[in-house]
Short mmCIF file of C-alpha atoms and ligand atoms in Angstrom, two decimals:
data_model
loop_
_atom_site.label_atom_id
_atom_site.label_comp_id
_atom_site.label_asym_id
_atom_site.label_seq_id
_atom_site.Cartn_x
_atom_site.Cartn_y
_atom_site.Cartn_z
CA MET C 1 0.00 0.00 0.00
CA LEU C 2 1.18 3.54 -0.71
CA PRO C 3 2.22 5.67 2.24
CA SER C 4 -0.77 7.79 3.23
CA ILE C 5 0.87 11.03 2.06
CA PHE C 6 0.57 10.06 -1.61
CA ASN C 7 -3.17 9.65 -1.59
CA VAL C 8 -4.10 13.27 -1.84
CA ALA C 9 -5.69 12.93 -5.26
CA MET C 10 -9.25 11.85 -5.92
CA LEU C 11 -9.25 8.04 -5.84
CA SER C 12 -11.57 5.68 -7.64
CA VAL C 13 -14.28 3.76 -5.79
CA SER C 14 -12.49 0.45 -6.27
CA GLU C 15 -9.16 1.91 -5.08
CA VAL C 16 -10.83 3.20 -1.94
CA GLU C 17 -12.61 -0.09 -1.34
CA LYS C 18 -9.27 -1.89 -1.57
CA ILE C 19 -7.47 0.60 0.70
CA ILE C 20 -10.16 0.24 3.37
CA LEU C 21 -10.31 -3.55 3.26
CA ASP C 22 -6.49 -3.76 3.37
CA LEU C 23 -6.49 -1.60 6.50
CA VAL C 24 -9.06 -3.68 8.39
CA LYS C 25 -7.63 -6.43 10.55
CA PRO C 26 -10.35 -8.98 11.36
CA PHE C 27 -11.19 -9.75 14.97
CA ASP C 28 -9.08 -12.34 16.72
CA PRO C 29 -11.06 -15.57 17.30
CA GLU C 30 -9.43 -15.86 20.72
CA PHE C 31 -9.55 -12.32 22.11
CA ASP C 32 -12.51 -10.81 20.27
CA SER C 33 -15.06 -13.57 20.82
CA GLU C 34 -17.61 -14.61 23.39
CA ILE C 35 -19.58 -17.75 24.11
CA LEU C 36 -23.32 -17.25 23.97
CA PRO C 37 -26.42 -19.40 24.45
CA LEU C 38 -27.68 -20.26 20.97
CA PRO C 39 -30.84 -18.06 21.03
CA GLN C 40 -28.69 -15.01 21.79
CA ALA C 41 -26.44 -15.61 18.80
CA ILE C 42 -28.95 -14.49 16.16
CA ALA C 43 -27.20 -12.57 13.34
CA ARG C 44 -23.80 -13.04 15.00
CA ILE C 45 -20.71 -14.42 13.25
CA LEU C 46 -19.33 -17.82 14.22
CA ALA C 47 -15.79 -17.60 15.62
CA GLU C 48 -15.00 -21.30 15.24
CA ASP C 49 -15.84 -24.20 12.97
CA ILE C 50 -18.63 -26.36 14.36
CA GLN C 51 -18.36 -30.12 13.88
CA SER C 52 -21.47 -32.23 13.89
CA GLU C 53 -21.31 -34.67 16.77
CA LEU C 54 -24.12 -36.72 15.30
CA ASP C 55 -25.07 -38.29 12.01
CA PHE C 56 -27.99 -36.53 10.33
CA PRO C 57 -30.43 -38.17 10.13
CA HIS C 58 -29.58 -40.08 13.29
CA TRP C 59 -31.06 -43.28 11.81
CA ASP C 60 -32.80 -44.40 8.61
CA ASN C 61 -36.31 -42.97 8.70
CA SER C 62 -39.32 -42.34 6.56
CA ALA C 63 -39.81 -39.08 4.64
CA MET C 64 -43.55 -39.81 4.18
CA ASP C 65 -46.62 -41.24 5.81
CA GLY C 66 -46.89 -44.66 4.13
CA TYR C 67 -45.63 -48.22 4.35
CA ALA C 68 -42.11 -49.53 4.86
CA LEU C 69 -41.20 -52.46 2.66
CA CYS C 70 -38.29 -54.43 1.29
CA TYR C 71 -37.82 -53.66 -2.39
CA ALA C 72 -36.52 -57.14 -3.20
CA ASP C 73 -39.84 -58.63 -2.02
CA LEU C 74 -41.58 -56.96 -4.96
CA GLU C 75 -39.35 -58.64 -7.56
CA ASN C 76 -41.24 -61.86 -8.16
CA LEU C 77 -44.77 -60.82 -7.25
CA GLN C 78 -47.56 -61.52 -9.75
CA GLU C 79 -49.57 -58.76 -8.20
CA LEU C 80 -48.16 -55.75 -6.24
CA LYS C 81 -49.72 -56.80 -2.96
CA LEU C 82 -48.13 -57.21 0.50
CA ALA C 83 -49.39 -58.36 3.89
CA ILE C 84 -49.53 -55.57 6.46
CA ALA C 85 -47.65 -56.30 9.71
CA THR C 86 -49.47 -55.67 12.96
CA ASP C 87 -46.83 -53.23 14.28
CA GLU C 88 -46.99 -49.54 13.41
CA ILE C 89 -44.12 -47.06 13.48
CA PRO C 90 -44.95 -43.51 14.50
CA ALA C 91 -42.11 -40.97 14.89
CA GLY C 92 -40.30 -41.19 18.19
CA ILE C 93 -40.18 -44.91 18.88
CA ALA C 94 -37.34 -47.35 18.34
CA ILE C 95 -38.92 -50.24 16.45
CA ALA C 96 -37.53 -53.60 17.53
CA GLN C 97 -39.72 -55.73 15.28
CA ARG C 98 -37.99 -56.91 12.12
CA LEU C 99 -39.95 -56.66 8.88
CA ALA C 100 -40.89 -60.15 7.82
CA GLN C 101 -40.43 -61.23 4.22
CA GLY C 102 -43.39 -60.37 2.01
CA GLU C 103 -44.80 -57.89 4.53
CA CYS C 104 -44.97 -54.17 4.79
CA MET C 105 -45.33 -52.05 7.93
CA ARG C 106 -47.36 -48.91 8.49
CA ILE C 107 -44.91 -46.01 9.03
CA PHE C 108 -45.28 -42.26 9.58
CA THR C 109 -43.02 -39.34 8.65
CA GLY C 110 -39.89 -39.40 10.79
CA GLY C 111 -40.59 -42.98 11.90
CA MET C 112 -37.55 -45.24 12.18
CA LEU C 113 -37.23 -47.78 9.40
CA PRO C 114 -37.51 -51.36 10.71
CA VAL C 115 -34.68 -53.79 10.07
CA GLY C 116 -35.39 -55.55 6.81
CA ALA C 117 -37.03 -52.54 5.12
CA ASP C 118 -35.26 -50.29 2.60
CA THR C 119 -38.06 -48.45 0.81
CA VAL C 120 -41.22 -46.52 1.69
CA ILE C 121 -44.28 -46.22 -0.48
CA MET C 122 -46.44 -43.21 0.31
CA GLN C 123 -49.96 -43.94 1.40
CA GLU C 124 -51.48 -41.98 -1.52
CA ASP C 125 -50.04 -44.64 -3.86
CA THR C 126 -51.67 -47.53 -2.03
CA GLU C 127 -55.01 -49.08 -1.16
CA ARG C 128 -55.59 -51.01 2.02
CA ILE C 129 -57.79 -54.07 1.67
CA ASP C 130 -58.24 -55.72 5.07
CA ASN C 131 -54.76 -56.80 6.10
CA PHE C 132 -53.31 -56.43 2.66
CA LEU C 133 -51.81 -53.47 0.88
CA GLN C 134 -52.36 -52.97 -2.80
CA LEU C 135 -49.51 -50.94 -4.36
CA ASN C 136 -50.85 -48.76 -7.17
CA ILE C 137 -47.34 -48.11 -8.47
CA LYS C 138 -44.02 -49.89 -8.12
CA PRO C 139 -41.76 -47.74 -5.95
CA THR C 140 -38.10 -47.28 -6.79
CA GLN C 141 -35.61 -48.82 -4.41
CA GLY C 142 -34.78 -46.61 -1.42
CA GLU C 143 -37.60 -44.17 -2.19
CA TYR C 144 -38.77 -41.86 0.64
CA VAL C 145 -36.07 -43.08 2.99
CA ARG C 146 -33.83 -40.55 4.70
CA ARG C 147 -30.66 -42.55 5.30
CA LYS C 148 -28.59 -42.28 8.46
CA GLY C 149 -25.82 -39.73 7.88
CA GLU C 150 -27.18 -38.75 4.46
CA PHE C 151 -27.42 -35.02 5.35
CA ILE C 152 -24.16 -34.88 7.28
CA LYS C 153 -21.86 -37.41 8.89
CA ALA C 154 -20.76 -37.21 12.52
CA GLY C 155 -17.36 -35.55 12.87
CA THR C 156 -17.60 -33.46 9.71
CA THR C 157 -17.90 -29.66 9.64
CA LEU C 158 -21.44 -28.42 9.98
CA LEU C 159 -20.69 -24.67 9.87
CA ARG C 160 -17.48 -22.74 9.25
CA ALA C 161 -16.10 -19.83 11.27
CA GLY C 162 -17.17 -16.62 9.56
CA THR C 163 -20.73 -17.81 8.93
CA LYS C 164 -23.50 -15.40 9.85
CA LEU C 165 -26.11 -17.10 12.01
CA GLY C 166 -29.50 -16.75 10.38
CA ALA C 167 -32.59 -18.90 10.80
CA THR C 168 -31.33 -22.00 8.99
CA GLU C 169 -27.93 -21.91 10.72
CA ILE C 170 -29.46 -21.45 14.19
CA GLY C 171 -31.94 -24.26 13.49
CA ALA C 172 -29.19 -26.58 12.23
CA LEU C 173 -27.06 -25.83 15.32
CA ALA C 174 -30.04 -26.60 17.55
CA SER C 175 -30.65 -29.92 15.84
CA ALA C 176 -26.96 -30.71 16.37
CA ARG C 177 -27.49 -30.09 20.13
CA CYS C 178 -25.26 -27.06 20.12
CA GLN C 179 -26.43 -25.09 23.16
CA MET C 180 -23.59 -22.58 23.36
CA VAL C 181 -21.76 -21.02 20.42
CA LYS C 182 -18.52 -19.09 20.15
CA VAL C 183 -19.18 -15.94 18.16
CA TYR C 184 -17.22 -12.77 17.52
CA ARG C 185 -18.03 -9.82 19.75
CA GLN C 186 -20.06 -6.98 18.26
CA PRO C 187 -17.89 -4.21 16.81
CA LYS C 188 -18.20 -0.86 18.58
CA ILE C 189 -18.74 1.98 16.15
CA ALA C 190 -18.50 5.54 17.43
CA ILE C 191 -20.60 8.24 15.79
CA ILE C 192 -19.69 11.92 16.06
CA SER C 193 -22.00 14.46 14.47
CA THR C 194 -20.31 17.74 13.64
CA GLY C 195 -21.80 21.10 12.78
CA ASN C 196 -22.93 24.31 14.50
CA GLU C 197 -26.36 23.90 12.91
CA LEU C 198 -27.20 20.62 14.64
CA VAL C 199 -29.86 20.20 17.27
CA SER C 200 -30.67 17.05 19.20
CA LEU C 201 -33.85 15.16 18.42
CA ASN C 202 -34.62 15.35 22.12
CA SER C 203 -34.31 19.12 22.35
CA PRO C 204 -37.48 20.66 23.80
CA GLN C 205 -36.83 24.03 22.11
CA PRO C 206 -38.46 24.92 18.77
CA LEU C 207 -36.01 24.82 15.86
CA GLN C 208 -34.44 28.22 15.23
CA LEU C 209 -33.77 29.49 11.74
CA GLY C 210 -30.67 27.76 10.42
CA GLN C 211 -30.92 24.77 12.74
CA ILE C 212 -31.53 21.18 11.72
CA ILE C 213 -31.98 17.95 13.67
CA ASP C 214 -29.00 15.62 13.82
CA SER C 215 -30.68 12.97 11.67
CA ASN C 216 -27.39 11.37 10.63
CA LEU C 217 -26.98 9.93 14.10
CA TYR C 218 -30.23 8.00 13.70
CA ALA C 219 -29.75 6.89 10.10
CA ILE C 220 -26.16 5.74 10.66
CA SER C 221 -27.01 4.08 14.00
CA THR C 222 -29.70 2.09 12.20
CA LEU C 223 -27.26 0.92 9.54
CA ILE C 224 -24.81 -0.07 12.28
CA ALA C 225 -27.45 -1.99 14.22
CA GLN C 226 -28.53 -3.78 11.03
CA MET C 227 -24.93 -5.00 10.71
CA GLY C 228 -25.11 -6.48 14.21
CA ALA C 229 -22.66 -3.87 15.51
CA ILE C 230 -23.07 -1.45 18.42
CA ALA C 231 -23.41 2.27 17.71
CA ILE C 232 -21.93 4.53 20.39
CA PRO C 233 -23.10 8.13 20.01
CA PHE C 234 -20.49 10.75 20.94
CA GLY C 235 -22.88 13.63 20.54
CA MET C 236 -23.14 16.70 18.37
CA ILE C 237 -19.99 18.77 18.35
CA ASN C 238 -19.71 22.35 17.17
CA ASP C 239 -17.23 23.21 14.45
CA ASN C 240 -14.65 24.01 17.08
CA LYS C 241 -11.21 22.47 16.73
CA ALA C 242 -10.42 22.00 20.42
CA LYS C 243 -13.79 20.43 21.24
CA LEU C 244 -13.70 18.22 18.18
CA GLU C 245 -10.23 16.98 18.93
CA LYS C 246 -11.18 16.03 22.47
CA VAL C 247 -14.23 14.06 21.37
CA MET C 248 -12.35 12.42 18.51
CA GLN C 249 -9.68 11.27 21.02
CA GLN C 250 -12.35 9.77 23.28
CA ALA C 251 -14.08 8.02 20.41
CA ILE C 252 -10.80 6.59 19.12
CA ALA C 253 -9.97 5.26 22.58
CA GLU C 254 -13.32 3.48 22.94
CA ALA C 255 -14.39 2.25 19.53
CA ASP C 256 -13.19 -0.17 16.85
CA ILE C 257 -14.26 2.20 14.08
CA VAL C 258 -15.08 5.91 14.30
CA ILE C 259 -17.48 7.65 11.97
CA SER C 260 -17.86 11.40 12.05
CA THR C 261 -20.35 13.12 9.79
CA GLY C 262 -19.76 16.59 8.38
CA GLY C 263 -16.73 18.81 8.32
CA VAL C 264 -14.73 17.05 5.61
CA SER C 265 -15.39 19.36 2.67
CA VAL C 266 -13.34 22.33 1.65
CA GLY C 267 -15.42 24.82 3.62
CA ASP C 268 -13.97 27.15 6.25
CA TYR C 269 -15.58 25.11 9.02
CA ASP C 270 -14.33 21.73 7.83
CA PHE C 271 -11.71 20.75 10.39
CA ILE C 272 -11.70 16.95 10.52
CA ASP C 273 -8.66 16.35 8.28
CA GLU C 274 -6.64 19.06 10.03
CA ILE C 275 -7.34 17.54 13.46
CA LEU C 276 -6.56 14.02 12.24
CA GLU C 277 -3.22 15.26 10.92
CA LYS C 278 -2.45 16.93 14.22
CA MET C 279 -3.26 13.68 16.01
CA GLY C 280 -0.71 11.89 13.84
CA ALA C 281 -3.19 9.86 11.83
CA ASP C 282 -2.24 8.27 8.54
CA ILE C 283 -4.73 9.70 6.08
CA TYR C 284 -5.24 7.31 3.18
CA VAL C 285 -8.23 8.87 1.45
CA ARG C 286 -9.32 12.49 1.19
CA SER C 287 -11.58 12.38 -1.80
CA VAL C 288 -13.32 9.63 -3.82
CA ALA C 289 -14.67 9.78 -7.36
CA ILE C 290 -18.15 8.88 -6.15
CA LYS C 291 -21.40 10.80 -6.34
CA PRO C 292 -22.73 11.46 -3.80
CA GLY C 293 -20.04 11.21 -1.16
CA LYS C 294 -16.90 12.69 -2.75
CA PRO C 295 -15.32 14.35 0.32
CA LEU C 296 -14.58 11.15 2.22
CA THR C 297 -11.69 10.98 4.64
CA VAL C 298 -10.29 7.60 5.64
CA ALA C 299 -7.59 7.55 8.27
CA PHE C 300 -5.87 5.04 10.49
CA LEU C 301 -4.82 5.86 14.04
CA THR C 302 -3.19 4.12 16.94
CA SER C 303 -5.62 3.77 19.80
CA ALA C 304 -3.82 1.82 22.54
CA LEU C 305 -1.90 -1.35 23.14
CA ASN C 306 -4.16 -4.37 22.99
CA VAL C 307 -4.09 -7.49 25.15
CA ASN C 308 -1.48 -9.08 22.88
CA GLY C 309 0.87 -6.15 23.43
CA SER C 310 0.59 -4.98 19.80
CA GLU C 311 -0.81 -1.63 18.77
CA ASP C 312 -4.57 -1.36 18.43
CA LYS C 313 -5.43 0.53 15.29
CA VAL C 314 -8.69 2.33 14.70
CA LEU C 315 -10.19 3.10 11.33
CA TYR C 316 -11.61 6.59 11.06
CA PHE C 317 -14.23 7.55 8.49
CA GLY C 318 -14.85 11.26 8.06
CA VAL C 319 -18.02 11.17 5.96
CA PRO C 320 -19.79 14.13 4.40
CA GLY C 321 -22.68 15.61 6.36
CA ASN C 322 -25.33 15.48 3.68
CA PRO C 323 -27.67 12.73 4.84
CA VAL C 324 -27.79 10.67 1.64
CA SER C 325 -24.02 11.07 1.09
CA ALA C 326 -23.36 9.78 4.58
CA MET C 327 -25.56 6.74 3.98
CA MET C 328 -24.00 6.16 0.57
CA ILE C 329 -20.53 6.00 2.09
CA PHE C 330 -21.81 3.54 4.64
CA TRP C 331 -23.47 1.31 2.04
CA ARG C 332 -20.53 1.36 -0.34
CA PHE C 333 -17.52 1.27 2.02
CA ILE C 334 -18.21 1.10 5.76
CA ARG C 335 -20.46 -1.94 5.60
CA GLY C 336 -17.66 -4.00 4.04
CA ALA C 337 -15.17 -2.73 6.62
CA ILE C 338 -17.45 -3.84 9.47
CA ALA C 339 -18.04 -7.19 7.77
CA LYS C 340 -14.30 -7.83 7.54
CA LEU C 341 -13.67 -6.58 11.08
CA ASN C 342 -16.37 -8.75 12.67
CA GLY C 343 -14.93 -11.95 11.25
CA SER C 344 -17.50 -12.50 8.48
CA ASN C 345 -16.22 -14.58 5.62
CA GLU C 346 -15.08 -12.75 2.51
CA SER C 347 -18.36 -13.05 0.64
CA TYR C 348 -19.83 -10.40 2.99
CA TRP C 349 -17.07 -7.83 2.42
CA TYR C 350 -18.31 -6.66 -0.97
CA PRO C 351 -21.64 -5.24 -2.12
CA GLN C 352 -23.82 -7.39 -4.33
CA PHE C 353 -24.53 -6.15 -7.84
CA ILE C 354 -27.17 -7.41 -10.24
CA LYS C 355 -28.40 -6.30 -13.66
CA ALA C 356 -31.82 -4.68 -13.88
CA ILE C 357 -33.92 -2.88 -16.45
CA ALA C 358 -34.10 0.89 -15.96
CA ASN C 359 -37.71 1.95 -15.60
CA ALA C 360 -36.84 5.60 -16.31
CA GLU C 361 -33.94 7.42 -17.96
CA LEU C 362 -30.81 7.59 -15.86
CA ASN C 363 -28.46 10.54 -16.16
CA SER C 364 -25.04 11.30 -14.77
CA GLN C 365 -22.38 13.89 -15.51
CA GLY C 366 -20.02 10.96 -16.00
CA ARG C 367 -17.15 12.46 -14.06
CA ARG C 368 -17.59 10.35 -10.93
CA GLU C 369 -19.04 6.88 -10.35
CA THR C 370 -22.63 7.81 -9.67
CA TYR C 371 -25.06 5.96 -7.43
CA LEU C 372 -28.72 6.75 -8.06
CA TRP C 373 -31.12 5.66 -5.37
CA GLY C 374 -34.47 4.06 -5.98
CA GLN C 375 -36.41 0.84 -5.81
CA LEU C 376 -35.78 -2.56 -7.25
CA THR C 377 -38.87 -4.65 -7.88
CA TYR C 378 -39.53 -7.90 -9.74
CA PRO C 379 -42.68 -7.47 -11.81
CA LYS C 380 -43.09 -10.61 -13.95
CA GLY C 381 -40.05 -12.04 -12.13
CA LYS C 382 -37.52 -9.73 -13.84
CA PRO C 383 -35.55 -7.10 -11.88
CA VAL C 384 -36.64 -3.56 -12.70
CA PHE C 385 -35.07 -0.43 -11.20
CA GLN C 386 -37.21 2.64 -10.58
CA PRO C 387 -35.02 5.67 -9.77
CA VAL C 388 -36.32 8.55 -7.71
CA GLN C 389 -36.75 11.80 -9.55
CA ASN C 390 -34.93 14.16 -7.21
CA TYR C 391 -31.25 13.45 -6.70
CA SER C 392 -30.21 15.91 -4.03
CA SER C 393 -27.89 14.25 -1.52
CA GLY C 394 -29.31 16.63 1.07
CA ASN C 395 -32.80 15.22 0.53
CA LEU C 396 -33.15 12.24 2.80
CA ILE C 397 -36.90 12.16 2.20
CA SER C 398 -36.18 11.21 -1.42
CA ALA C 399 -34.34 8.12 -0.20
CA ILE C 400 -37.26 6.70 1.78
CA GLY C 401 -37.95 3.17 0.59
CA THR C 402 -34.61 2.87 -1.21
CA ASN C 403 -33.55 -0.76 -1.54
CA ALA C 404 -31.03 -0.50 -4.38
CA LEU C 405 -28.69 1.92 -6.15
CA ALA C 406 -28.17 2.12 -9.90
CA VAL C 407 -24.45 2.43 -10.61
CA MET C 408 -23.30 4.61 -13.50
CA ARG C 409 -19.60 4.18 -14.20
CA ILE C 410 -17.30 7.07 -15.00
CA ASN C 411 -18.02 8.35 -18.56
CA GLN C 412 -21.43 6.66 -18.60
CA THR C 413 -23.75 9.63 -18.83
CA TYR C 414 -27.05 8.17 -19.97
CA VAL C 415 -29.10 4.99 -19.72
CA PRO C 416 -32.30 5.04 -21.78
CA ILE C 417 -35.50 3.68 -20.36
CA GLY C 418 -35.69 -0.08 -20.92
CA ASP C 419 -31.92 -0.58 -21.03
CA GLU C 420 -29.94 -2.69 -18.62
CA VAL C 421 -28.18 -1.06 -15.69
CA ILE C 422 -25.98 -2.38 -12.89
CA VAL C 423 -27.73 -2.15 -9.56
CA MET C 424 -26.15 -2.44 -6.13
CA LEU C 425 -28.32 -4.13 -3.50
CA ILE C 426 -28.49 -2.52 -0.09
P1 AMP H 1 -20.91 19.39 5.84
O1 AMP H 1 -20.45 18.08 5.30
O2 AMP H 1 -20.52 19.60 7.26
O3 AMP H 1 -20.50 20.52 4.95
O4 AMP H 1 -22.49 19.33 5.82
C1 AMP H 1 -23.18 19.18 4.60
C2 AMP H 1 -24.67 19.28 4.79
O5 AMP H 1 -25.11 18.23 5.62
C3 AMP H 1 -25.12 20.54 5.47
O6 AMP H 1 -26.30 20.99 4.84
C4 AMP H 1 -25.41 20.10 6.87
O7 AMP H 1 -26.36 20.92 7.49
C5 AMP H 1 -25.90 18.70 6.68
N1 AMP H 1 -25.61 17.92 7.87
C6 AMP H 1 -24.41 17.85 8.49
N2 AMP H 1 -24.45 17.06 9.56
C7 AMP H 1 -25.72 16.58 9.62
C8 AMP H 1 -26.39 15.71 10.52
N3 AMP H 1 -25.75 15.16 11.56
N4 AMP H 1 -27.69 15.42 10.29
C9 AMP H 1 -28.32 15.98 9.23
N5 AMP H 1 -27.75 16.80 8.35
C10 AMP H 1 -26.45 17.12 8.55
MG1 MG H 2 -20.60 21.07 8.61
#
């Protein structure tokens, strides 16, 4: 990587993505993990591989309500007809009775296959006549039997470290009798809102002319919570160098990543870069060829010595104050940084892009990689992107309901209605 001093020029989106991901050191499975009861591990990231202690299924069992039989018994029959054994096999019992030759046994879904049986015929394909079963079709051998160990064998890896625990993963861990799981701790993300114009949502005073509510705190905190991380608000700080520096120091000491909003443009009240320099930060990014979100500062600072005795480094994002710009930087860059930090496997570090049909004309000046917000829907099963009409990055209202961003590459100035466009999912 280049020394930070060289990166004063406007960098491309992919360069910045690479710089950020190269700077992030993932959590240590030993020191940055905790052991939680399974129900508390929802949406957390596994910090160790989990082996299955059991075969799945535990024993051969039926996938249907029907009759267990031995396929070979059907070979020489004139008529597909079997005697029905007196035993029945509901789920939950260990059947001791062996299936006698030429017989079948009533079995229910999840019921354990009796010794001597290898196939199940579902009841809809049969007719019961007294103690005999008429088979309306000839089953194939092994049909509707879930074999012991067919899903996974005991001793093999059920889930890998780095897996995010969603519904299927939590359910699979439960079925493997995994009561406690080792997961990475939640990253702590500090948020500092800067600007003389900001007022707290909780302020009882009426808004004065020139004042606005610190909405970035709430939007960014939501994005952080959705990543399974913890947002730590450090308050609204005036554009005052001494005050800002003090709060930035505190945030850097406490958090894994610091995000400040505002104060990174070229205005007279934009002090973040100056303070970072004074604090000895390595500044890797000062400006990105992205729209919205160009004045992005990315810096790396030493926070403290960690438990291993090595330096703890903190990633600092100075994001522009405009509400949609701030969210854009989060979607495009910060999300991936958190995903790498919290131990997620590499597939989570990058945004997902798909192709969609533009449902309206898309325009860009073509000088920066442009992200247009809007909605992706699937009428008739095909992805269609509907952009919003007003593209002011200061207009958060216009971004309500956004679930995707159309990406216009540098020099791409126009996409006609009905043409394909790359869309980033958020
Ligand atoms: P700045 O990046 O500081 O020049 O701010 C750009 C624009 O974003 C200005 O219109 C600010 O008023 C607005 N802004 C800055 N911080 C916030 C915030 N925390 N919440 C909402 N809007 C903000
Ligand atoms: Mg400002």
